[in-house]
Structure formats: structure tokens, C-alpha cells
Amino acid sequence: MEYFPCLFILAFSMRAIIVAFVAISLGGSAYALENGLVRTPPMGWLAWQRFRCITNCTLYPDDCISDKLFRTMADLLVSEGYAAVGYNYINIDDCWLSKERGPDGRLQADPERFPYGIKDLAAYVHSKGLNFGIYEDFGNFTCAGYPGVIDNLKLDAETFASWDVDYIKLDGCYAELEQMETGYPEFGLYMNQTGRPMVYSCSWPAYQTEQGIDPNYAVLAEHCNLWRNYDDIQDSYASLRHIIDYFGQKQDNMTPHAGPGHWNDPDMLLIGNYGLSYDQSRMQMAIWAILAAPLFMSVDLRTIRPEHKEILQNTRIIAVNQDPLGIQGQIVYNTSKIEIWTRKITPVQGDQYSYAIAVVSRRDDGYPYRVQVPLRDAGLTNPLGYLVQDLYGDTTENLLLPDDLIDVRVNPSGVVFWRANIVTDVPSVTTIY
Ligand code: GLA
């Protein structure tokens, strides 16, 4: 009889283990990504926005989607200082494939534009200390009409691993919406089974929102490292605003699911291309930092202007984007075409956070508009105040208390971007940096 309680506990524990195991298997967690990657949003260079599907290398030898383009951009990422500030992925997008699979059924690169194959290109990118990303599509075809993965999920995941790929963007053209919520996790499972950790960028929510369906972000965060929420960004201020507005409108659904290892993706940075003014470029960089967005430049690094390079390489703004807490920011004030976006960042004490604060103007009356809003109205309530620094200005810090004003002038369609570090009553012992 003495042993009865022990046996009972043992039997109970066994049962608990079995129940837990079955629950995990059925609950879909067996597919969970858990690859330990991208604890902060990924940063790098992605071909699509600037180079699209240019495949005629005779006409456009320097612009076509080819081995040469990616090697050149990898070289420049390092030599021009981008890698040193964190941009460490070189990612291919659409139009790299041959129209036919090989005789073994495997995907193959276009033999003329990628004469050494993808594994060789990946090795070159790795030799520069960078990571290598690739693009495919869950459906029958990629958006530009190259072979998709749908009938070869396992084989294609294995092929990518065998090429030493570090990151896969899986698009959703030519696919049934109904198949995506199971099909994308299935591909993720095969990625995991290869044993090679690869970042998984999913596009299925962008296809759901297109049909008016609100994505299930909890499921996405379980299966994907990042996901494209919405429409493609195009090279214009109108497109940029369209995406920012969507992220503002849907923020309560979206932001709780961002965090280390899983991110909302508003799409590429336009900075340095044709469509944005200087002020709009600074505004995109600030909002992408507030949103904890992946920072993928898509620009010709051979010809980018110094002022755009300076925006992209602003280390104080990159530090906001890469803040270790990984909390996505929100719009907290919207009056007279002036928006205030804030993001909680380190250092933290107790329940008091530091903040990034972006004051964004959507005004077009052509003068720098004066904004005066108490810090408290933007949610900054720490009684001891904040040391405030202008992230596009010099590094001077000013002490502001909650009832002091954010008192700034913002250029039309521009931004003023601040970092406000909390002042604490105890030295940094209890402060998390
Ligand atoms: C879709 C994606 C884009 C890009 C293109 C390529 O539109 O959303 O980001 O990858 O396909 O064809």
C-alpha cells in the first residue's frame, strides 16, 4: 500500500506525457519551425523591387537576373559597408529558374544566366561572410511563370538544403487558397527535416488579404519566420502610404504576433530608387524600424546616391529596428494629418519602456509643420522622464518629462524620428539593455 501513491503519480505522469505528445502531434506543433533563426528582423538585399524579371542579358547585361548581378551585389554589400551595419542576406527573387525541371525532377537554374548553378553562387555569397536566400512558389508556377513546388515539396526543400540555401521566400501565385494553411506548414516541415536551418518567409497572408480574409497570425507565427501581410510594394509614395495605412488599420490583429523569430513583413525598402523623395525615404526607414520590419534593400548598389546610402546605413535607426525585445510598434496619434508612431524598446525598468517615436506628416502644405504633443499623450509616462535623441540629427540627448512637449517641425511627407531612453532611479543594475 505504501507504494500506491508513487505508482499513482507514475501512472499519472505517463498519461500526461502521452496526452501531451498526442496534443502536440495533432495540434500542428509537430510542424513548428523552431529553427532559432532571425531573433531580430532579417536584413539584406533582395532583387525584386529594382530588377524585377529582366531576363534579357544581351540587351541588359548589367541588370538581368543572373549570377553576375548577385555576385556584384554581394561584393558591394561588403565593400560599401552595408554588411558591417547588419545587411547580411543576398536574396534572389523570381525568374532565376529554368522553365523545365532537370531529368532527375529537380529544380534547376536558367543555365545561361546562372552557368555555375546555385550551389556555386551560394558558396560565393558565403565566402563574403553573407547568407544566401532564394525564391520559390507554393503553387504550380511562380508569379512570373516558372515551375512551382506544389508537386515536389519534399524534393525541393531537399534541393535547396543541398545547395546550402539559408533563406526561402515561398510565394503563393497559381495556388488554391484552401491548400495554403496546410501546404505551407508541410513545406516548412520538410525544410526542418533537411537538418539545415533555413529562414522561412511565407506569402500566404498576402493572398488571403487580397480575398478579404483576415489571416490567422498565431498559426503564421508558429510556422514561418516572417510573412508578407499585404500587397506588393511599388516604387511610389502612394504605394508606400497604402501599405503603412494597412499596417496601422490592422495593428491590433498583427502586432501581438511579431517577436524574435517571427515577423510581419510590409515588403522591401524603396530607398534609393525612383519613386520616393528624400523626406519620404527617411520616413520609410523610420516606419520600417517602428514596425520591426525585415530590412531588405532593393536598389542598385552600384549607383545609389550618398544621401540614400546614409539613410540605409543609419546605425541608430538600425538599432531601433533590431531592438532585442522585438516588440512591433503602433500608431498612437492621428490628428490634422500628423501621425505619431511609437515602439517599445530597451532599456526597460519594471513596466517602463524606452521608446522610438516617429512623428510623420502626411500634409502637403509646403512648409515644415509645427507639432506640439505632450509625451504623455504618446504613451510615455515614466515619472523620471526620458533622454531624447533625434535619430536623424546629432547625438545630443535632452531630458524630457511626460508633460513636456514633443515640439518639432515635420517636412511635408517627412518624419522626425526620436529615441527616448528611460531615466531610471537605480543605476543600470536592474536595467535590461
Ligand atoms: C509576387 C511577390 C513579389 C515578387 C513577385 C515575383 O508578386 O509578392 O514580392 O516576389 O511575386 O514574381
Short mmCIF file of C-alpha atoms and ligand atoms in Angstrom, two decimals:
data_model
loop_
_atom_site.label_atom_id
_atom_site.label_comp_id
_atom_site.label_asym_id
_atom_site.label_seq_id
_atom_site.Cartn_x
_atom_site.Cartn_y
_atom_site.Cartn_z
CA MET A 1 0.00 0.00 0.00
CA GLU A 2 2.92 2.29 0.73
CA TYR A 3 3.86 2.23 -2.91
CA PHE A 4 0.41 3.14 -4.12
CA PRO A 5 0.89 6.96 -4.17
CA CYS A 6 4.15 6.55 -6.12
CA LEU A 7 2.57 4.23 -8.66
CA PHE A 8 -0.36 6.58 -8.98
CA ILE A 9 1.96 9.54 -9.62
CA LEU A 10 3.96 7.48 -12.13
CA ALA A 11 0.83 6.39 -13.99
CA PHE A 12 -0.48 9.93 -13.95
CA SER A 13 2.81 11.32 -15.31
CA MET A 14 2.94 8.72 -18.10
CA ARG A 15 -0.57 9.62 -19.09
CA ALA A 16 0.28 13.31 -19.05
CA ILE A 17 3.27 12.66 -21.29
CA ILE A 18 1.19 10.64 -23.76
CA VAL A 19 -1.60 13.22 -23.80
CA ALA A 20 0.93 15.99 -24.33
CA PHE A 21 2.60 14.05 -27.16
CA VAL A 22 -0.70 13.40 -28.94
CA ALA A 23 -1.80 17.01 -28.44
CA ILE A 24 1.43 18.27 -29.92
CA SER A 25 1.15 15.95 -32.92
CA LEU A 26 -2.47 16.78 -33.65
CA GLY A 27 -2.18 20.45 -32.82
CA GLY A 28 0.15 21.03 -35.72
CA SER A 29 3.10 21.83 -33.46
CA ALA A 30 4.92 18.86 -34.97
CA TYR A 31 5.35 21.18 -37.95
CA ALA A 32 6.53 24.12 -35.84
CA LEU A 33 9.52 25.85 -37.26
CA GLU A 34 11.66 26.35 -34.13
CA ASN A 35 14.80 26.88 -36.17
CA GLY A 36 16.29 29.50 -33.85
CA LEU A 37 16.81 31.95 -36.72
CA VAL A 38 16.13 35.69 -37.15
CA ARG A 39 15.79 36.64 -33.48
CA THR A 40 15.83 40.19 -34.85
CA PRO A 41 14.31 41.09 -38.25
CA PRO A 42 16.43 39.88 -41.19
CA MET A 43 18.39 42.50 -43.16
CA GLY A 44 19.84 42.26 -46.63
CA TRP A 45 19.38 42.83 -50.32
CA LEU A 46 16.56 41.38 -52.45
CA ALA A 47 16.40 41.67 -56.22
CA TRP A 48 12.68 42.08 -56.98
CA GLN A 49 11.71 45.70 -56.45
CA ARG A 50 14.55 47.11 -58.57
CA PHE A 51 15.46 44.31 -61.00
CA ARG A 52 12.13 42.50 -61.42
CA CYS A 53 12.15 39.88 -64.15
CA ILE A 54 14.76 41.30 -66.52
CA THR A 55 16.00 38.18 -68.26
CA ASN A 56 17.46 39.54 -71.50
CA CYS A 57 21.16 39.61 -70.68
CA THR A 58 22.09 40.51 -74.25
CA LEU A 59 20.18 43.77 -74.06
CA TYR A 60 20.76 44.43 -70.36
CA PRO A 61 23.91 42.61 -69.27
CA ASP A 62 24.27 44.59 -66.04
CA ASP A 63 20.63 44.45 -64.96
CA CYS A 64 19.44 40.95 -65.84
CA ILE A 65 18.67 38.35 -63.16
CA SER A 66 21.95 36.47 -63.35
CA ASP A 67 24.86 35.04 -61.43
CA LYS A 68 26.79 38.23 -62.18
CA LEU A 69 24.17 40.53 -60.64
CA PHE A 70 24.12 38.66 -57.33
CA ARG A 71 27.92 38.36 -57.09
CA THR A 72 28.24 42.07 -57.79
CA MET A 73 25.67 42.97 -55.12
CA ALA A 74 27.35 40.62 -52.63
CA ASP A 75 30.68 42.35 -53.30
CA LEU A 76 29.12 45.79 -52.79
CA LEU A 77 27.24 44.78 -49.67
CA VAL A 78 30.62 44.14 -48.10
CA SER A 79 32.83 46.78 -49.75
CA GLU A 80 30.34 49.63 -49.27
CA GLY A 81 29.81 48.97 -45.58
CA TYR A 82 26.27 47.54 -45.66
CA ALA A 83 27.28 44.18 -44.24
CA ALA A 84 29.11 45.87 -41.38
CA VAL A 85 25.87 47.53 -40.21
CA GLY A 86 23.82 44.32 -40.47
CA TYR A 87 22.66 43.76 -44.06
CA ASN A 88 23.82 40.18 -44.36
CA TYR A 89 21.46 38.36 -46.74
CA ILE A 90 21.74 38.32 -50.54
CA ASN A 91 18.38 37.08 -51.81
CA ILE A 92 17.29 36.01 -55.27
CA ASP A 93 13.63 36.63 -56.15
CA ASP A 94 11.61 35.35 -59.12
CA CYS A 95 12.95 34.50 -62.62
CA TRP A 96 16.09 32.57 -61.67
CA LEU A 97 14.69 29.20 -62.72
CA SER A 98 14.86 27.22 -65.90
CA LYS A 99 11.35 26.73 -67.35
CA GLU A 100 11.85 22.96 -67.07
CA ARG A 101 12.92 20.73 -64.18
CA GLY A 102 16.02 18.60 -64.77
CA PRO A 103 15.89 14.92 -65.86
CA ASP A 104 16.03 13.94 -62.16
CA GLY A 105 12.91 16.05 -61.49
CA ARG A 106 14.89 18.63 -59.56
CA LEU A 107 14.64 22.37 -59.95
CA GLN A 108 17.45 23.92 -61.92
CA ALA A 109 18.59 27.48 -62.54
CA ASP A 110 18.47 29.00 -66.00
CA PRO A 111 21.70 27.59 -67.46
CA GLU A 112 22.65 30.69 -69.42
CA ARG A 113 22.11 33.25 -66.72
CA PHE A 114 23.43 31.04 -63.89
CA PRO A 115 26.13 29.00 -65.68
CA TYR A 116 27.75 27.73 -62.46
CA GLY A 117 24.49 26.74 -60.75
CA ILE A 118 23.02 27.94 -57.49
CA LYS A 119 25.29 25.96 -55.15
CA ASP A 120 28.31 27.73 -56.59
CA LEU A 121 26.66 31.13 -56.23
CA ALA A 122 25.70 30.32 -52.62
CA ALA A 123 29.32 29.36 -51.93
CA TYR A 124 30.48 32.70 -53.30
CA VAL A 125 27.98 34.60 -51.14
CA HIS A 126 29.11 32.58 -48.11
CA SER A 127 32.75 33.32 -48.90
CA LYS A 128 31.90 37.01 -48.41
CA GLY A 129 30.53 36.23 -44.94
CA LEU A 130 26.92 36.66 -46.11
CA ASN A 131 23.85 34.42 -46.14
CA PHE A 132 22.10 33.32 -49.30
CA GLY A 133 18.34 33.39 -49.96
CA ILE A 134 16.20 32.04 -52.76
CA TYR A 135 12.63 32.38 -54.06
CA GLU A 136 10.02 29.78 -54.98
CA ASP A 137 6.26 29.48 -55.08
CA PHE A 138 3.89 27.09 -53.35
CA GLY A 139 1.67 26.75 -56.42
CA ASN A 140 2.06 25.30 -59.90
CA PHE A 141 4.09 28.28 -61.09
CA THR A 142 5.91 31.26 -59.66
CA CYS A 143 4.18 34.60 -60.23
CA ALA A 144 6.36 35.10 -63.31
CA GLY A 145 5.52 31.64 -64.68
CA TYR A 146 8.45 29.42 -63.67
CA PRO A 147 7.95 25.96 -62.11
CA GLY A 148 6.43 25.97 -58.60
CA VAL A 149 6.93 23.44 -55.80
CA ILE A 150 3.43 22.09 -55.26
CA ASP A 151 4.04 18.55 -56.51
CA ASN A 152 7.58 18.30 -55.18
CA LEU A 153 7.51 19.82 -51.70
CA LYS A 154 9.97 17.41 -50.09
CA LEU A 155 12.31 17.12 -53.06
CA ASP A 156 12.54 20.89 -53.47
CA ALA A 157 13.19 21.55 -49.77
CA GLU A 158 15.98 18.96 -50.01
CA THR A 159 17.36 20.53 -53.17
CA PHE A 160 17.57 23.94 -51.51
CA ALA A 161 19.32 22.46 -48.47
CA SER A 162 21.77 20.62 -50.75
CA TRP A 163 22.59 23.98 -52.39
CA ASP A 164 23.35 25.47 -48.94
CA VAL A 165 20.48 27.94 -49.09
CA ASP A 166 19.89 29.93 -45.87
CA TYR A 167 16.51 31.54 -46.57
CA ILE A 168 13.47 30.61 -48.68
CA LYS A 169 10.74 33.05 -49.72
CA LEU A 170 7.75 30.93 -50.75
CA ASP A 171 5.27 32.91 -52.82
CA GLY A 172 1.62 31.97 -53.43
CA CYS A 173 0.71 32.51 -57.09
CA TYR A 174 -1.11 29.76 -59.02
CA ALA A 175 -2.18 28.03 -55.81
CA GLU A 176 -5.50 27.28 -54.11
CA LEU A 177 -6.06 29.42 -51.01
CA GLU A 178 -7.58 26.40 -49.23
CA GLN A 179 -4.37 24.42 -49.61
CA MET A 180 -2.11 27.07 -48.16
CA GLU A 181 -2.75 26.71 -44.43
CA THR A 182 -1.69 23.08 -44.55
CA GLY A 183 0.66 23.20 -47.53
CA TYR A 184 2.97 25.93 -46.28
CA PRO A 185 3.48 24.19 -42.90
CA GLU A 186 4.13 20.94 -44.77
CA PHE A 187 6.90 22.57 -46.78
CA GLY A 188 8.26 24.00 -43.50
CA LEU A 189 8.31 20.51 -42.05
CA TYR A 190 10.38 19.25 -44.99
CA MET A 191 12.69 22.24 -44.59
CA ASN A 192 13.24 21.23 -40.95
CA GLN A 193 13.77 17.61 -41.86
CA THR A 194 16.71 18.53 -44.08
CA GLY A 195 18.59 19.45 -40.90
CA ARG A 196 19.76 22.72 -42.45
CA PRO A 197 18.38 25.78 -40.64
CA MET A 198 16.73 27.95 -43.29
CA VAL A 199 14.67 31.10 -42.71
CA TYR A 200 11.11 30.59 -43.94
CA SER A 201 9.31 33.58 -45.47
CA CYS A 202 5.64 32.81 -46.18
CA SER A 203 3.36 34.75 -48.51
CA TRP A 204 0.01 33.13 -47.80
CA PRO A 205 -1.50 36.00 -45.75
CA ALA A 206 -0.94 38.39 -48.68
CA TYR A 207 -3.14 36.11 -50.80
CA GLN A 208 -5.75 35.84 -48.05
CA THR A 209 -6.00 39.62 -47.55
CA GLU A 210 -6.36 40.01 -51.31
CA GLN A 211 -9.58 37.94 -50.93
CA GLY A 212 -10.76 39.87 -47.88
CA ILE A 213 -9.78 37.12 -45.41
CA ASP A 214 -8.07 38.15 -42.15
CA PRO A 215 -5.04 35.90 -41.69
CA ASN A 216 -4.60 33.75 -38.60
CA TYR A 217 -1.37 35.28 -37.36
CA ALA A 218 -0.97 32.85 -34.46
CA VAL A 219 -0.69 29.99 -36.97
CA LEU A 220 1.73 32.01 -39.11
CA ALA A 221 4.00 32.77 -36.15
CA GLU A 222 4.12 29.05 -35.41
CA HIS A 223 5.19 28.02 -38.90
CA CYS A 224 7.02 30.92 -40.52
CA ASN A 225 9.89 33.24 -39.62
CA LEU A 226 8.26 36.10 -41.49
CA TRP A 227 5.26 36.63 -43.69
CA ARG A 228 4.15 39.11 -46.29
CA ASN A 229 0.90 40.55 -44.90
CA TYR A 230 -0.33 42.59 -47.79
CA ASP A 231 0.09 43.98 -51.31
CA ASP A 232 3.41 44.24 -53.14
CA ILE A 233 5.19 47.49 -52.58
CA GLN A 234 5.65 49.53 -55.76
CA ASP A 235 8.09 52.35 -56.39
CA SER A 236 5.87 55.25 -55.31
CA TYR A 237 4.86 57.26 -52.25
CA ALA A 238 1.23 56.24 -52.88
CA SER A 239 2.13 52.56 -52.60
CA LEU A 240 4.25 53.17 -49.51
CA ARG A 241 1.39 55.05 -47.80
CA HIS A 242 -1.10 52.34 -48.84
CA ILE A 243 0.97 49.73 -47.02
CA ILE A 244 1.64 51.90 -43.96
CA ASP A 245 -2.09 52.65 -43.69
CA TYR A 246 -2.91 48.95 -43.80
CA PHE A 247 -0.40 48.20 -41.05
CA GLY A 248 -1.96 50.99 -38.94
CA GLN A 249 -5.53 49.80 -39.52
CA LYS A 250 -4.75 46.16 -38.73
CA GLN A 251 -2.25 46.76 -35.95
CA ASP A 252 -4.28 45.20 -33.15
CA ASN A 253 -4.51 41.92 -35.08
CA MET A 254 -0.98 41.98 -36.28
CA THR A 255 1.43 43.36 -33.70
CA PRO A 256 0.92 40.76 -30.93
CA HIS A 257 2.32 38.08 -33.25
CA ALA A 258 5.61 39.79 -34.07
CA GLY A 259 8.62 38.87 -31.97
CA PRO A 260 12.01 37.17 -32.03
CA GLY A 261 11.92 34.55 -34.79
CA HIS A 262 8.60 35.64 -36.37
CA TRP A 263 7.92 38.96 -38.08
CA ASN A 264 5.29 40.84 -40.07
CA ASP A 265 6.72 41.90 -43.42
CA PRO A 266 5.48 45.10 -45.10
CA ASP A 267 7.80 44.34 -48.07
CA MET A 268 11.04 45.85 -49.39
CA LEU A 269 12.68 49.21 -48.81
CA LEU A 270 12.24 51.52 -51.82
CA ILE A 271 15.01 53.84 -50.69
CA GLY A 272 17.47 54.82 -53.42
CA ASN A 273 15.17 54.08 -56.38
CA TYR A 274 12.99 56.39 -58.46
CA GLY A 275 9.72 56.94 -56.61
CA LEU A 276 10.43 58.46 -53.19
CA SER A 277 11.66 61.93 -52.29
CA TYR A 278 14.46 62.31 -49.75
CA ASP A 279 11.95 63.02 -46.96
CA GLN A 280 9.75 60.07 -47.96
CA SER A 281 12.84 57.83 -47.94
CA ARG A 282 13.67 58.87 -44.40
CA MET A 283 10.06 58.27 -43.45
CA GLN A 284 10.08 54.72 -44.84
CA MET A 285 13.25 53.86 -42.92
CA ALA A 286 11.74 55.22 -39.68
CA ILE A 287 8.42 53.39 -40.08
CA TRP A 288 10.15 50.11 -41.01
CA ALA A 289 12.14 50.48 -37.76
CA ILE A 290 8.94 51.11 -35.78
CA LEU A 291 7.26 48.07 -37.39
CA ALA A 292 10.19 45.75 -36.59
CA ALA A 293 10.11 45.03 -40.32
CA PRO A 294 12.62 42.98 -42.26
CA LEU A 295 15.02 45.46 -43.88
CA PHE A 296 15.53 44.31 -47.45
CA MET A 297 17.02 46.94 -49.71
CA SER A 298 16.21 46.51 -53.37
CA VAL A 299 18.32 49.11 -55.07
CA ASP A 300 21.24 49.29 -57.47
CA LEU A 301 24.18 49.48 -55.06
CA ARG A 302 26.46 50.50 -57.96
CA THR A 303 24.70 53.82 -58.49
CA ILE A 304 22.91 54.65 -55.21
CA ARG A 305 23.27 58.30 -54.14
CA PRO A 306 25.24 59.06 -50.97
CA GLU A 307 22.24 60.55 -49.14
CA HIS A 308 20.22 57.36 -49.68
CA LYS A 309 23.12 55.19 -48.59
CA GLU A 310 23.37 57.32 -45.46
CA ILE A 311 19.71 56.66 -44.63
CA LEU A 312 20.13 52.92 -45.16
CA GLN A 313 23.28 52.84 -43.05
CA ASN A 314 21.98 54.94 -40.14
CA THR A 315 23.14 52.70 -37.30
CA ARG A 316 20.99 54.40 -34.68
CA ILE A 317 17.86 53.66 -36.69
CA ILE A 318 19.03 50.13 -37.44
CA ALA A 319 19.44 49.67 -33.66
CA VAL A 320 15.75 50.52 -33.22
CA ASN A 321 14.78 48.08 -35.97
CA GLN A 322 16.95 45.39 -34.38
CA ASP A 323 15.93 46.05 -30.78
CA PRO A 324 16.23 42.73 -28.90
CA LEU A 325 12.73 42.89 -27.40
CA GLY A 326 11.29 42.55 -30.90
CA ILE A 327 8.09 44.43 -29.99
CA GLN A 328 6.33 45.82 -33.06
CA GLY A 329 5.26 49.47 -32.74
CA GLN A 330 1.91 51.09 -33.41
CA ILE A 331 0.31 54.34 -34.46
CA VAL A 332 -0.84 56.14 -31.29
CA TYR A 333 -1.88 59.61 -32.50
CA ASN A 334 -3.51 60.81 -35.72
CA THR A 335 -4.68 64.41 -35.93
CA SER A 336 -4.54 67.06 -38.67
CA LYS A 337 -2.63 64.70 -40.98
CA ILE A 338 0.09 64.27 -38.36
CA GLU A 339 0.71 60.74 -37.14
CA ILE A 340 2.76 59.61 -34.17
CA TRP A 341 4.06 56.05 -34.22
CA THR A 342 5.84 54.58 -31.20
CA ARG A 343 7.69 51.38 -30.48
CA LYS A 344 8.71 49.98 -27.09
CA ILE A 345 12.43 49.31 -26.96
CA THR A 346 15.26 48.74 -24.50
CA PRO A 347 16.35 49.82 -21.93
CA VAL A 348 13.46 48.77 -19.70
CA GLN A 349 12.85 49.14 -15.98
CA GLY A 350 9.90 47.41 -14.37
CA ASP A 351 6.92 48.17 -16.55
CA GLN A 352 8.51 51.30 -18.03
CA TYR A 353 9.98 51.05 -21.51
CA SER A 354 12.13 53.26 -23.65
CA TYR A 355 10.56 54.30 -26.96
CA ALA A 356 11.23 55.08 -30.56
CA ILE A 357 8.91 57.90 -31.67
CA ALA A 358 8.23 58.73 -35.31
CA VAL A 359 6.29 61.91 -36.00
CA VAL A 360 5.08 61.52 -39.58
CA SER A 361 3.45 64.19 -41.70
CA ARG A 362 1.03 63.34 -44.48
CA ARG A 363 0.48 67.03 -45.13
CA ASP A 364 1.29 68.73 -48.41
CA ASP A 365 1.06 72.39 -47.43
CA GLY A 366 4.64 73.14 -48.30
CA TYR A 367 6.30 74.15 -45.07
CA PRO A 368 7.64 72.25 -42.08
CA TYR A 369 4.53 71.91 -39.92
CA ARG A 370 4.85 72.52 -36.18
CA VAL A 371 3.67 69.65 -33.97
CA GLN A 372 3.25 70.05 -30.19
CA VAL A 373 2.08 66.97 -28.31
CA PRO A 374 2.87 66.07 -24.67
CA LEU A 375 4.95 62.90 -24.36
CA ARG A 376 2.22 61.55 -22.10
CA ASP A 377 -0.29 61.71 -24.98
CA ALA A 378 2.00 59.42 -26.97
CA GLY A 379 2.06 56.94 -24.06
CA LEU A 380 5.36 58.00 -22.44
CA THR A 381 4.62 58.25 -18.72
CA ASN A 382 7.86 57.45 -16.88
CA PRO A 383 7.88 59.96 -13.96
CA LEU A 384 11.65 60.44 -14.14
CA GLY A 385 11.45 61.18 -17.83
CA TYR A 386 13.47 60.26 -20.88
CA LEU A 387 16.74 61.18 -22.51
CA VAL A 388 15.66 62.08 -26.02
CA GLN A 389 17.81 61.99 -29.13
CA ASP A 390 16.98 62.89 -32.74
CA LEU A 391 17.94 59.82 -34.80
CA TYR A 392 18.40 61.86 -37.98
CA GLY A 393 20.23 64.64 -36.11
CA ASP A 394 23.27 64.83 -33.86
CA THR A 395 23.69 62.65 -30.79
CA THR A 396 22.77 65.31 -28.19
CA GLU A 397 20.37 63.99 -25.54
CA ASN A 398 17.71 66.18 -23.91
CA LEU A 399 15.80 65.33 -20.75
CA LEU A 400 12.03 65.44 -21.25
CA LEU A 401 9.33 64.66 -18.67
CA PRO A 402 5.92 63.15 -19.52
CA ASP A 403 4.21 66.54 -19.52
CA ASP A 404 6.87 68.15 -21.68
CA LEU A 405 6.06 68.56 -25.32
CA ILE A 406 7.20 66.74 -28.37
CA ASP A 407 7.75 70.08 -30.13
CA VAL A 408 9.04 69.53 -33.67
CA ARG A 409 8.64 70.75 -37.25
CA VAL A 410 7.97 68.00 -39.78
CA ASN A 411 8.53 68.38 -43.52
CA PRO A 412 5.66 67.50 -45.90
CA SER A 413 5.51 63.66 -46.22
CA GLY A 414 8.54 63.54 -43.95
CA VAL A 415 9.39 62.35 -40.47
CA VAL A 416 11.08 63.39 -37.26
CA PHE A 417 12.43 60.28 -35.58
CA TRP A 418 13.43 60.14 -31.92
CA ARG A 419 14.80 57.67 -29.46
CA ALA A 420 13.65 58.27 -25.87
CA ASN A 421 15.62 56.26 -23.31
CA ILE A 422 14.02 55.99 -19.88
CA VAL A 423 15.68 57.67 -16.94
CA THR A 424 15.85 55.22 -14.03
CA ASP A 425 16.15 55.77 -10.30
CA VAL A 426 18.66 52.98 -9.87
CA PRO A 427 21.86 52.56 -11.84
CA SER A 428 21.79 50.15 -14.76
CA VAL A 429 21.86 47.03 -12.49
CA THR A 430 18.13 46.46 -12.94
CA THR A 431 18.04 47.87 -16.43
CA ILE A 432 17.81 45.47 -19.34
CA TYR A 433 19.86 46.63 -22.31
C1 GLA B 1 4.80 38.41 -56.05
C2 GLA B 1 5.51 38.82 -54.77
C3 GLA B 1 6.62 39.79 -55.06
C4 GLA B 1 7.59 39.15 -56.06
C5 GLA B 1 6.86 38.72 -57.30
C6 GLA B 1 7.74 37.90 -58.23
O1 GLA B 1 4.10 39.47 -56.62
O2 GLA B 1 4.62 39.37 -53.83
O3 GLA B 1 7.31 40.16 -53.89
O4 GLA B 1 8.23 38.07 -55.43
O5 GLA B 1 5.73 37.90 -56.99
O6 GLA B 1 7.08 37.46 -59.37
#
